[in-house]
Amino acid sequence: MHPETLVRDHTVYACVMGSRAFGLATDGSDTDRRGVFLAPTPLFWRFDKPPTHVEGPLKEQFSWELERFCELALRANPNILECLHSPLVEHVDGTGRELLALREAFLSRQAYETFTRYALGQRKKLEADIRLHGAPRWKHAMHLLRLLTSARDLLRTGRLTIDVGDLREPLLQVKRGEVPWPEVESRMTRLAGEAEEALRASPLPAEPDRRRVEDFLVRVRRASALQPDPDDEGVQGVVGSGGVGQG
């Protein structure tokens, strides 16, 4: 089965991410689409397994196979968790609604480590830009501040909020380069410290509910296995005619 067919015919959840979901879009912003597809179970019985992710077919579109998506979400991958909480949902079917109903099962205090590690890597890149070019990439600085704010609030409240709300204009000022780097750097340091403080009293559980997510995945895989597989019609005809195991 062609990868694009998996996205076109088997997507269970699709949303818009990036600046549009964050409430930071401007006239020139792209539309970043993310999705989750469910590869039919019979495809896993073959030597050539279905892909774990597919890029396209639309511009700025990227999709994950359901199992891979759940694995990354259980590891508190920031991009995956944010995808699950996008306010801009473009498509969702019954399986997708079940996935969204599991959002809290993926959240845990492990998010502190993954969000912090990702933020530290991005900050090092910004500092390297300053050394090489005399200034950071301001758009990346804006998104790093947004990420740090999101992580702090997640640890404080147990809820992941995507739209920046009232922070839109202050963040866009950073994107336009209107805020001096020392002030931006100071904000980053403050937010990182507040996230560490929030961790101590966070309402989030220590670990995600892996068992609940796995039960969902097994149930979905089993239901998919019971569906007719049009690609197997020729094989079933051979078996039914006595072409296997006889003679």
mmCIF file of N, CA and C in Angstrom, residues 148-247:
data_model
loop_
_atom_site.group_PDB
_atom_site.id
_atom_site.type_symbol
_atom_site.label_atom_id
_atom_site.label_comp_id
_atom_site.label_asym_id
_atom_site.label_seq_id
_atom_site.Cartn_x
_atom_site.Cartn_y
_atom_site.Cartn_z
ATOM 1 N N LEU A 148 8.660 27.222 26.677
ATOM 2 C CA LEU A 148 8.984 27.273 28.106
ATOM 3 C C LEU A 148 7.762 27.666 28.937
ATOM 4 N N THR A 149 6.973 28.583 28.416
ATOM 5 C CA THR A 149 5.748 28.991 29.105
ATOM 6 C C THR A 149 4.763 27.830 29.168
ATOM 7 N N SER A 150 4.629 27.119 28.051
ATOM 8 C CA SER A 150 3.720 25.979 27.985
ATOM 9 C C SER A 150 4.136 24.891 28.968
ATOM 10 N N ALA A 151 5.440 24.618 29.044
ATOM 11 C CA ALA A 151 5.938 23.594 29.964
ATOM 12 C C ALA A 151 5.671 23.986 31.408
ATOM 13 N N ARG A 152 5.955 25.237 31.744
ATOM 14 C CA ARG A 152 5.719 25.697 33.117
ATOM 15 C C ARG A 152 4.244 25.555 33.494
ATOM 16 N N ASP A 153 3.351 25.989 32.606
ATOM 17 C CA ASP A 153 1.923 25.939 32.906
ATOM 18 C C ASP A 153 1.404 24.506 32.958
ATOM 19 N N LEU A 154 1.968 23.619 32.120
ATOM 20 C CA LEU A 154 1.584 22.213 32.175
ATOM 21 C C LEU A 154 1.924 21.622 33.530
ATOM 22 N N LEU A 155 3.107 21.899 34.013
ATOM 23 C CA LEU A 155 3.531 21.359 35.305
ATOM 24 C C LEU A 155 2.738 21.977 36.449
ATOM 25 N N ARG A 156 2.338 23.215 36.297
ATOM 26 C CA ARG A 156 1.555 23.880 37.347
ATOM 27 C C ARG A 156 0.122 23.364 37.409
ATOM 28 N N THR A 157 -0.512 23.184 36.247
ATOM 29 C CA THR A 157 -1.942 22.911 36.190
ATOM 30 C C THR A 157 -2.305 21.484 35.808
ATOM 31 N N GLY A 158 -1.371 20.764 35.180
ATOM 32 C CA GLY A 158 -1.684 19.433 34.681
ATOM 33 C C GLY A 158 -2.379 19.461 33.334
ATOM 34 N N ARG A 159 -2.517 20.651 32.745
ATOM 35 C CA ARG A 159 -3.172 20.796 31.443
ATOM 36 C C ARG A 159 -2.212 21.457 30.456
ATOM 37 N N LEU A 160 -2.235 20.977 29.215
ATOM 38 C CA LEU A 160 -1.369 21.524 28.174
ATOM 39 C C LEU A 160 -2.173 22.495 27.323
ATOM 40 N N THR A 161 -1.812 23.760 27.382
ATOM 41 C CA THR A 161 -2.499 24.801 26.627
ATOM 42 C C THR A 161 -1.660 25.185 25.425
ATOM 43 N N ILE A 162 -2.287 25.241 24.255
ATOM 44 C CA ILE A 162 -1.566 25.495 23.017
ATOM 45 C C ILE A 162 -1.612 26.972 22.616
ATOM 46 N N ASP A 163 -2.799 27.556 22.575
ATOM 47 C CA ASP A 163 -2.934 28.965 22.178
ATOM 48 C C ASP A 163 -2.320 29.871 23.244
ATOM 49 N N VAL A 164 -1.484 30.810 22.815
ATOM 50 C CA VAL A 164 -0.764 31.658 23.768
ATOM 51 C C VAL A 164 -1.634 32.746 24.372
ATOM 52 N N GLY A 165 -2.803 33.002 23.798
ATOM 53 C CA GLY A 165 -3.724 33.980 24.371
ATOM 54 C C GLY A 165 -3.151 35.379 24.453
ATOM 55 N N ASP A 166 -3.145 35.948 25.662
ATOM 56 C CA ASP A 166 -2.697 37.321 25.870
ATOM 57 C C ASP A 166 -1.204 37.519 25.632
ATOM 58 N N LEU A 167 -0.471 36.454 25.520
ATOM 59 C CA LEU A 167 0.976 36.565 25.282
ATOM 60 C C LEU A 167 1.310 36.775 23.805
ATOM 61 N N ARG A 168 0.294 36.800 22.961
ATOM 62 C CA ARG A 168 0.539 36.916 21.517
ATOM 63 C C ARG A 168 1.403 38.128 21.176
ATOM 64 N N GLU A 169 1.008 39.308 21.603
ATOM 65 C CA GLU A 169 1.738 40.514 21.199
ATOM 66 C C GLU A 169 3.150 40.570 21.789
ATOM 67 N N PRO A 170 3.339 40.266 23.086
ATOM 68 C CA PRO A 170 4.708 40.248 23.606
ATOM 69 C C PRO A 170 5.611 39.260 22.861
ATOM 70 N N LEU A 171 5.057 38.123 22.457
ATOM 71 C CA LEU A 171 5.867 37.142 21.727
ATOM 72 C C LEU A 171 6.166 37.611 20.305
ATOM 73 N N LEU A 172 5.188 38.246 19.675
ATOM 74 C CA LEU A 172 5.434 38.760 18.324
ATOM 75 C C LEU A 172 6.457 39.894 18.347
ATOM 76 N N GLN A 173 6.515 40.631 19.448
ATOM 77 C CA GLN A 173 7.556 41.661 19.581
ATOM 78 C C GLN A 173 8.938 41.022 19.557
ATOM 79 N N VAL A 174 9.062 39.870 20.192
ATOM 80 C CA VAL A 174 10.334 39.139 20.158
ATOM 81 C C VAL A 174 10.629 38.696 18.732
ATOM 82 N N LYS A 175 9.630 38.166 18.049
ATOM 83 C CA LYS A 175 9.822 37.714 16.669
ATOM 84 C C LYS A 175 10.293 38.841 15.759
ATOM 85 N N ARG A 176 9.794 40.049 16.007
ATOM 86 C CA ARG A 176 10.170 41.209 15.179
ATOM 87 C C ARG A 176 11.521 41.784 15.575
ATOM 88 N N GLY A 177 12.146 41.221 16.607
ATOM 89 C CA GLY A 177 13.443 41.716 17.045
ATOM 90 C C GLY A 177 13.369 42.999 17.836
ATOM 91 N N GLU A 178 12.217 43.268 18.435
ATOM 92 C CA GLU A 178 12.017 44.521 19.162
ATOM 93 C C GLU A 178 12.406 44.415 20.636
ATOM 94 N N VAL A 179 12.763 43.203 21.074
ATOM 95 C CA VAL A 179 13.156 43.001 22.472
ATOM 96 C C VAL A 179 14.637 42.642 22.504
ATOM 97 N N PRO A 180 15.445 43.367 23.265
ATOM 98 C CA PRO A 180 16.885 43.076 23.314
ATOM 99 C C PRO A 180 17.151 41.640 23.773
ATOM 100 N N TRP A 181 18.183 41.042 23.196
ATOM 101 C CA TRP A 181 18.506 39.665 23.547
ATOM 102 C C TRP A 181 18.709 39.446 25.044
ATOM 103 N N PRO A 182 19.408 40.320 25.771
ATOM 104 C CA PRO A 182 19.571 40.086 27.212
ATOM 105 C C PRO A 182 18.229 39.949 27.932
ATOM 106 N N GLU A 183 17.231 40.722 27.497
ATOM 107 C CA GLU A 183 15.912 40.618 28.130
ATOM 108 C C GLU A 183 15.240 39.293 27.762
ATOM 109 N N VAL A 184 15.375 38.890 26.510
ATOM 110 C CA VAL A 184 14.818 37.605 26.086
ATOM 111 C C VAL A 184 15.487 36.468 26.858
ATOM 112 N N GLU A 185 16.783 36.546 26.983
ATOM 113 C CA GLU A 185 17.537 35.530 27.709
ATOM 114 C C GLU A 185 17.103 35.469 29.169
ATOM 115 N N SER A 186 16.858 36.641 29.741
ATOM 116 C CA SER A 186 16.408 36.691 31.129
ATOM 117 C C SER A 186 15.039 36.032 31.287
ATOM 118 N N ARG A 187 14.167 36.242 30.333
ATOM 119 C CA ARG A 187 12.849 35.602 30.375
ATOM 120 C C ARG A 187 12.982 34.087 30.302
ATOM 121 N N MET A 188 13.860 33.628 29.446
ATOM 122 C CA MET A 188 14.062 32.183 29.304
ATOM 123 C C MET A 188 14.550 31.573 30.611
ATOM 124 N N THR A 189 15.498 32.226 31.238
ATOM 125 C CA THR A 189 16.038 31.730 32.503
ATOM 126 C C THR A 189 14.972 31.707 33.585
ATOM 127 N N ARG A 190 14.158 32.774 33.625
ATOM 128 C CA ARG A 190 13.087 32.847 34.631
ATOM 129 C C ARG A 190 12.057 31.741 34.416
ATOM 130 N N LEU A 191 11.634 31.536 33.175
ATOM 131 C CA LEU A 191 10.637 30.512 32.875
ATOM 132 C C LEU A 191 11.157 29.107 33.193
ATOM 133 N N ALA A 192 12.430 28.863 32.891
ATOM 134 C CA ALA A 192 13.022 27.565 33.205
ATOM 135 C C ALA A 192 13.031 27.330 34.711
ATOM 136 N N GLY A 193 13.341 28.368 35.477
ATOM 137 C CA GLY A 193 13.332 28.252 36.933
ATOM 138 C C GLY A 193 11.937 28.024 37.480
ATOM 139 N N GLU A 194 10.949 28.691 36.897
ATOM 140 C CA GLU A 194 9.562 28.521 37.346
ATOM 141 C C GLU A 194 9.049 27.117 37.020
ATOM 142 N N ALA A 195 9.501 26.563 35.890
ATOM 143 C CA ALA A 195 9.110 25.192 35.544
ATOM 144 C C ALA A 195 9.697 24.195 36.546
ATOM 145 N N GLU A 196 10.942 24.413 36.928
ATOM 146 C CA GLU A 196 11.581 23.526 37.907
ATOM 147 C C GLU A 196 10.864 23.607 39.249
ATOM 148 N N GLU A 197 10.463 24.802 39.631
ATOM 149 C CA GLU A 197 9.733 24.974 40.884
ATOM 150 C C GLU A 197 8.362 24.301 40.811
ATOM 151 N N ALA A 198 7.695 24.437 39.640
ATOM 152 C CA ALA A 198 6.369 23.845 39.482
ATOM 153 C C ALA A 198 6.425 22.327 39.542
ATOM 154 N N LEU A 199 7.533 21.750 39.124
ATOM 155 C CA LEU A 199 7.675 20.300 39.108
ATOM 156 C C LEU A 199 7.475 19.702 40.497
ATOM 157 N N ARG A 200 7.945 20.395 41.505
ATOM 158 C CA ARG A 200 7.917 19.858 42.866
ATOM 159 C C ARG A 200 6.496 19.619 43.366
ATOM 160 N N ALA A 201 5.565 20.455 42.949
ATOM 161 C CA ALA A 201 4.184 20.326 43.425
ATOM 162 C C ALA A 201 3.212 20.046 42.284
ATOM 163 N N SER A 202 3.714 19.496 41.201
ATOM 164 C CA SER A 202 2.877 19.280 40.022
ATOM 165 C C SER A 202 1.776 18.257 40.282
ATOM 166 N N PRO A 203 0.565 18.525 39.770
ATOM 167 C CA PRO A 203 -0.524 17.540 39.899
ATOM 168 C C PRO A 203 -0.378 16.370 38.936
ATOM 169 N N LEU A 204 0.591 16.429 38.039
ATOM 170 C CA LEU A 204 0.786 15.358 37.075
ATOM 171 C C LEU A 204 1.320 14.094 37.757
ATOM 172 N N PRO A 205 0.959 12.919 37.251
ATOM 173 C CA PRO A 205 1.515 11.674 37.810
ATOM 174 C C PRO A 205 2.987 11.542 37.432
ATOM 175 N N ALA A 206 3.688 10.684 38.136
ATOM 176 C CA ALA A 206 5.114 10.498 37.866
ATOM 177 C C ALA A 206 5.345 9.896 36.484
ATOM 178 N N GLU A 207 4.447 9.007 36.046
ATOM 179 C CA GLU A 207 4.594 8.326 34.765
ATOM 180 C C GLU A 207 3.255 8.314 34.034
ATOM 181 N N PRO A 208 3.299 8.175 32.721
ATOM 182 C CA PRO A 208 2.053 8.095 31.957
ATOM 183 C C PRO A 208 1.350 6.767 32.193
ATOM 184 N N ASP A 209 0.089 6.671 31.774
ATOM 185 C CA ASP A 209 -0.692 5.446 31.957
ATOM 186 C C ASP A 209 -0.474 4.544 30.742
ATOM 187 N N ARG A 210 0.677 3.889 30.720
ATOM 188 C CA ARG A 210 1.056 3.068 29.576
ATOM 189 C C ARG A 210 0.068 1.922 29.342
ATOM 190 N N ARG A 211 -0.418 1.309 30.392
ATOM 191 C CA ARG A 211 -1.336 0.177 30.264
ATOM 192 C C ARG A 211 -2.624 0.603 29.566
ATOM 193 N N ARG A 212 -3.146 1.733 29.927
ATOM 194 C CA ARG A 212 -4.397 2.223 29.311
ATOM 195 C C ARG A 212 -4.206 2.479 27.815
ATOM 196 N N VAL A 213 -3.061 3.050 27.460
ATOM 197 C CA VAL A 213 -2.774 3.338 26.057
ATOM 198 C C VAL A 213 -2.574 2.051 25.280
ATOM 199 N N GLU A 214 -1.874 1.083 25.889
ATOM 200 C CA GLU A 214 -1.624 -0.187 25.218
ATOM 201 C C GLU A 214 -2.918 -0.959 24.997
ATOM 202 N N ASP A 215 -3.823 -0.920 25.959
ATOM 203 C CA ASP A 215 -5.114 -1.587 25.807
ATOM 204 C C ASP A 215 -5.874 -1.004 24.619
ATOM 205 N N PHE A 216 -5.822 0.301 24.487
ATOM 206 C CA PHE A 216 -6.457 0.978 23.350
ATOM 207 C C PHE A 216 -5.844 0.519 22.037
ATOM 208 N N LEU A 217 -4.533 0.477 21.977
ATOM 209 C CA LEU A 217 -3.847 0.096 20.739
ATOM 210 C C LEU A 217 -4.159 -1.352 20.356
ATOM 211 N N VAL A 218 -4.135 -2.265 21.318
ATOM 212 C CA VAL A 218 -4.424 -3.677 21.039
ATOM 213 C C VAL A 218 -5.862 -3.830 20.532
ATOM 214 N N ARG A 219 -6.792 -3.122 21.153
ATOM 215 C CA ARG A 219 -8.191 -3.206 20.744
ATOM 216 C C ARG A 219 -8.385 -2.695 19.317
ATOM 217 N N VAL A 220 -7.702 -1.613 18.993
ATOM 218 C CA VAL A 220 -7.813 -1.045 17.653
ATOM 219 C C VAL A 220 -7.189 -1.973 16.616
ATOM 220 N N ARG A 221 -6.019 -2.530 16.934
ATOM 221 C CA ARG A 221 -5.363 -3.467 16.025
ATOM 222 C C ARG A 221 -6.256 -4.700 15.789
ATOM 223 N N ARG A 222 -6.865 -5.216 16.847
ATOM 224 C CA ARG A 222 -7.705 -6.403 16.715
ATOM 225 C C ARG A 222 -8.921 -6.100 15.834
ATOM 226 N N ALA A 223 -9.538 -4.942 16.050
ATOM 227 C CA ALA A 223 -10.692 -4.570 15.230
ATOM 228 C C ALA A 223 -10.297 -4.418 13.772
ATOM 229 N N SER A 224 -9.128 -3.865 13.521
ATOM 230 C CA SER A 224 -8.648 -3.699 12.154
ATOM 231 C C SER A 224 -8.391 -5.048 11.493
ATOM 232 N N ALA A 225 -7.904 -6.010 12.262
ATOM 233 C CA ALA A 225 -7.603 -7.330 11.713
ATOM 234 C C ALA A 225 -8.863 -8.042 11.227
ATOM 235 N N LEU A 226 -10.001 -7.692 11.809
ATOM 236 C CA LEU A 226 -11.257 -8.343 11.438
ATOM 237 C C LEU A 226 -11.913 -7.715 10.216
ATOM 238 N N GLN A 227 -11.352 -6.595 9.740
ATOM 239 C CA GLN A 227 -11.903 -5.944 8.562
ATOM 240 C C GLN A 227 -11.416 -6.640 7.292
ATOM 241 N N PRO A 228 -12.253 -6.668 6.250
ATOM 242 C CA PRO A 228 -11.826 -7.277 4.982
ATOM 243 C C PRO A 228 -10.596 -6.551 4.428
ATOM 244 N N ASP A 229 -9.646 -7.313 3.923
ATOM 245 C CA ASP A 229 -8.445 -6.748 3.323
ATOM 246 C C ASP A 229 -8.501 -6.991 1.819
ATOM 247 N N PRO A 230 -8.811 -5.948 1.035
ATOM 248 C CA PRO A 230 -8.942 -6.146 -0.409
ATOM 249 C C PRO A 230 -7.663 -6.653 -1.058
ATOM 250 N N ASP A 231 -6.505 -6.370 -0.469
ATOM 251 C CA ASP A 231 -5.244 -6.832 -1.053
ATOM 252 C C ASP A 231 -5.062 -8.336 -0.908
ATOM 253 N N ASP A 232 -5.857 -8.976 -0.056
ATOM 254 C CA ASP A 232 -5.691 -10.408 0.195
ATOM 255 C C ASP A 232 -6.651 -11.276 -0.622
ATOM 256 N N GLU A 233 -7.473 -10.657 -1.476
ATOM 257 C CA GLU A 233 -8.476 -11.426 -2.195
ATOM 258 C C GLU A 233 -7.833 -12.522 -3.042
ATOM 259 N N GLY A 234 -6.726 -12.175 -3.706
ATOM 260 C CA GLY A 234 -6.068 -13.174 -4.552
ATOM 261 C C GLY A 234 -5.516 -14.322 -3.736
ATOM 262 N N VAL A 235 -4.928 -14.009 -2.573
ATOM 263 C CA VAL A 235 -4.375 -15.049 -1.711
ATOM 264 C C VAL A 235 -5.471 -15.959 -1.189
ATOM 265 N N GLN A 236 -6.627 -15.362 -0.793
ATOM 266 C CA GLN A 236 -7.719 -16.169 -0.271
ATOM 267 C C GLN A 236 -8.250 -17.112 -1.338
ATOM 268 N N GLY A 237 -8.229 -16.649 -2.592
ATOM 269 C CA GLY A 237 -8.700 -17.496 -3.680
ATOM 270 C C GLY A 237 -7.820 -18.707 -3.852
ATOM 271 N N VAL A 238 -6.503 -18.547 -3.728
ATOM 272 C CA VAL A 238 -5.581 -19.659 -3.856
ATOM 273 C C VAL A 238 -5.773 -20.651 -2.726
ATOM 274 N N VAL A 239 -5.893 -20.111 -1.489
ATOM 275 C CA VAL A 239 -6.076 -20.996 -0.337
ATOM 276 C C VAL A 239 -7.370 -21.774 -0.468
ATOM 277 N N GLY A 240 -8.429 -21.058 -0.849
ATOM 278 C CA GLY A 240 -9.741 -21.701 -0.941
ATOM 279 C C GLY A 240 -9.806 -22.775 -2.004
ATOM 280 N N SER A 241 -8.954 -22.682 -3.033
ATOM 281 C CA SER A 241 -8.995 -23.666 -4.118
ATOM 282 C C SER A 241 -8.112 -24.874 -3.854
ATOM 283 N N GLY A 242 -7.495 -24.898 -2.676
ATOM 284 C CA GLY A 242 -6.655 -26.038 -2.348
ATOM 285 C C GLY A 242 -5.253 -25.893 -2.864
ATOM 286 N N GLY A 243 -4.820 -24.650 -3.151
ATOM 287 C CA GLY A 243 -3.508 -24.450 -3.715
ATOM 288 C C GLY A 243 -2.402 -24.443 -2.690
ATOM 289 N N VAL A 244 -2.739 -24.437 -1.387
ATOM 290 C CA VAL A 244 -1.721 -24.426 -0.353
ATOM 291 C C VAL A 244 -1.892 -25.656 0.513
ATOM 292 N N GLY A 245 -0.801 -26.371 0.754
ATOM 293 C CA GLY A 245 -0.832 -27.496 1.682
ATOM 294 C C GLY A 245 -1.458 -28.750 1.119
ATOM 295 N N GLN A 246 -1.665 -28.822 -0.206
ATOM 296 C CA GLN A 246 -2.256 -30.016 -0.789
ATOM 297 C C GLN A 246 -1.416 -30.466 -1.988
ATOM 298 N N GLY A 247 -1.601 -31.706 -2.395
ATOM 299 C CA GLY A 247 -0.933 -32.205 -3.584
ATOM 300 C C GLY A 247 0.288 -33.019 -3.224
#
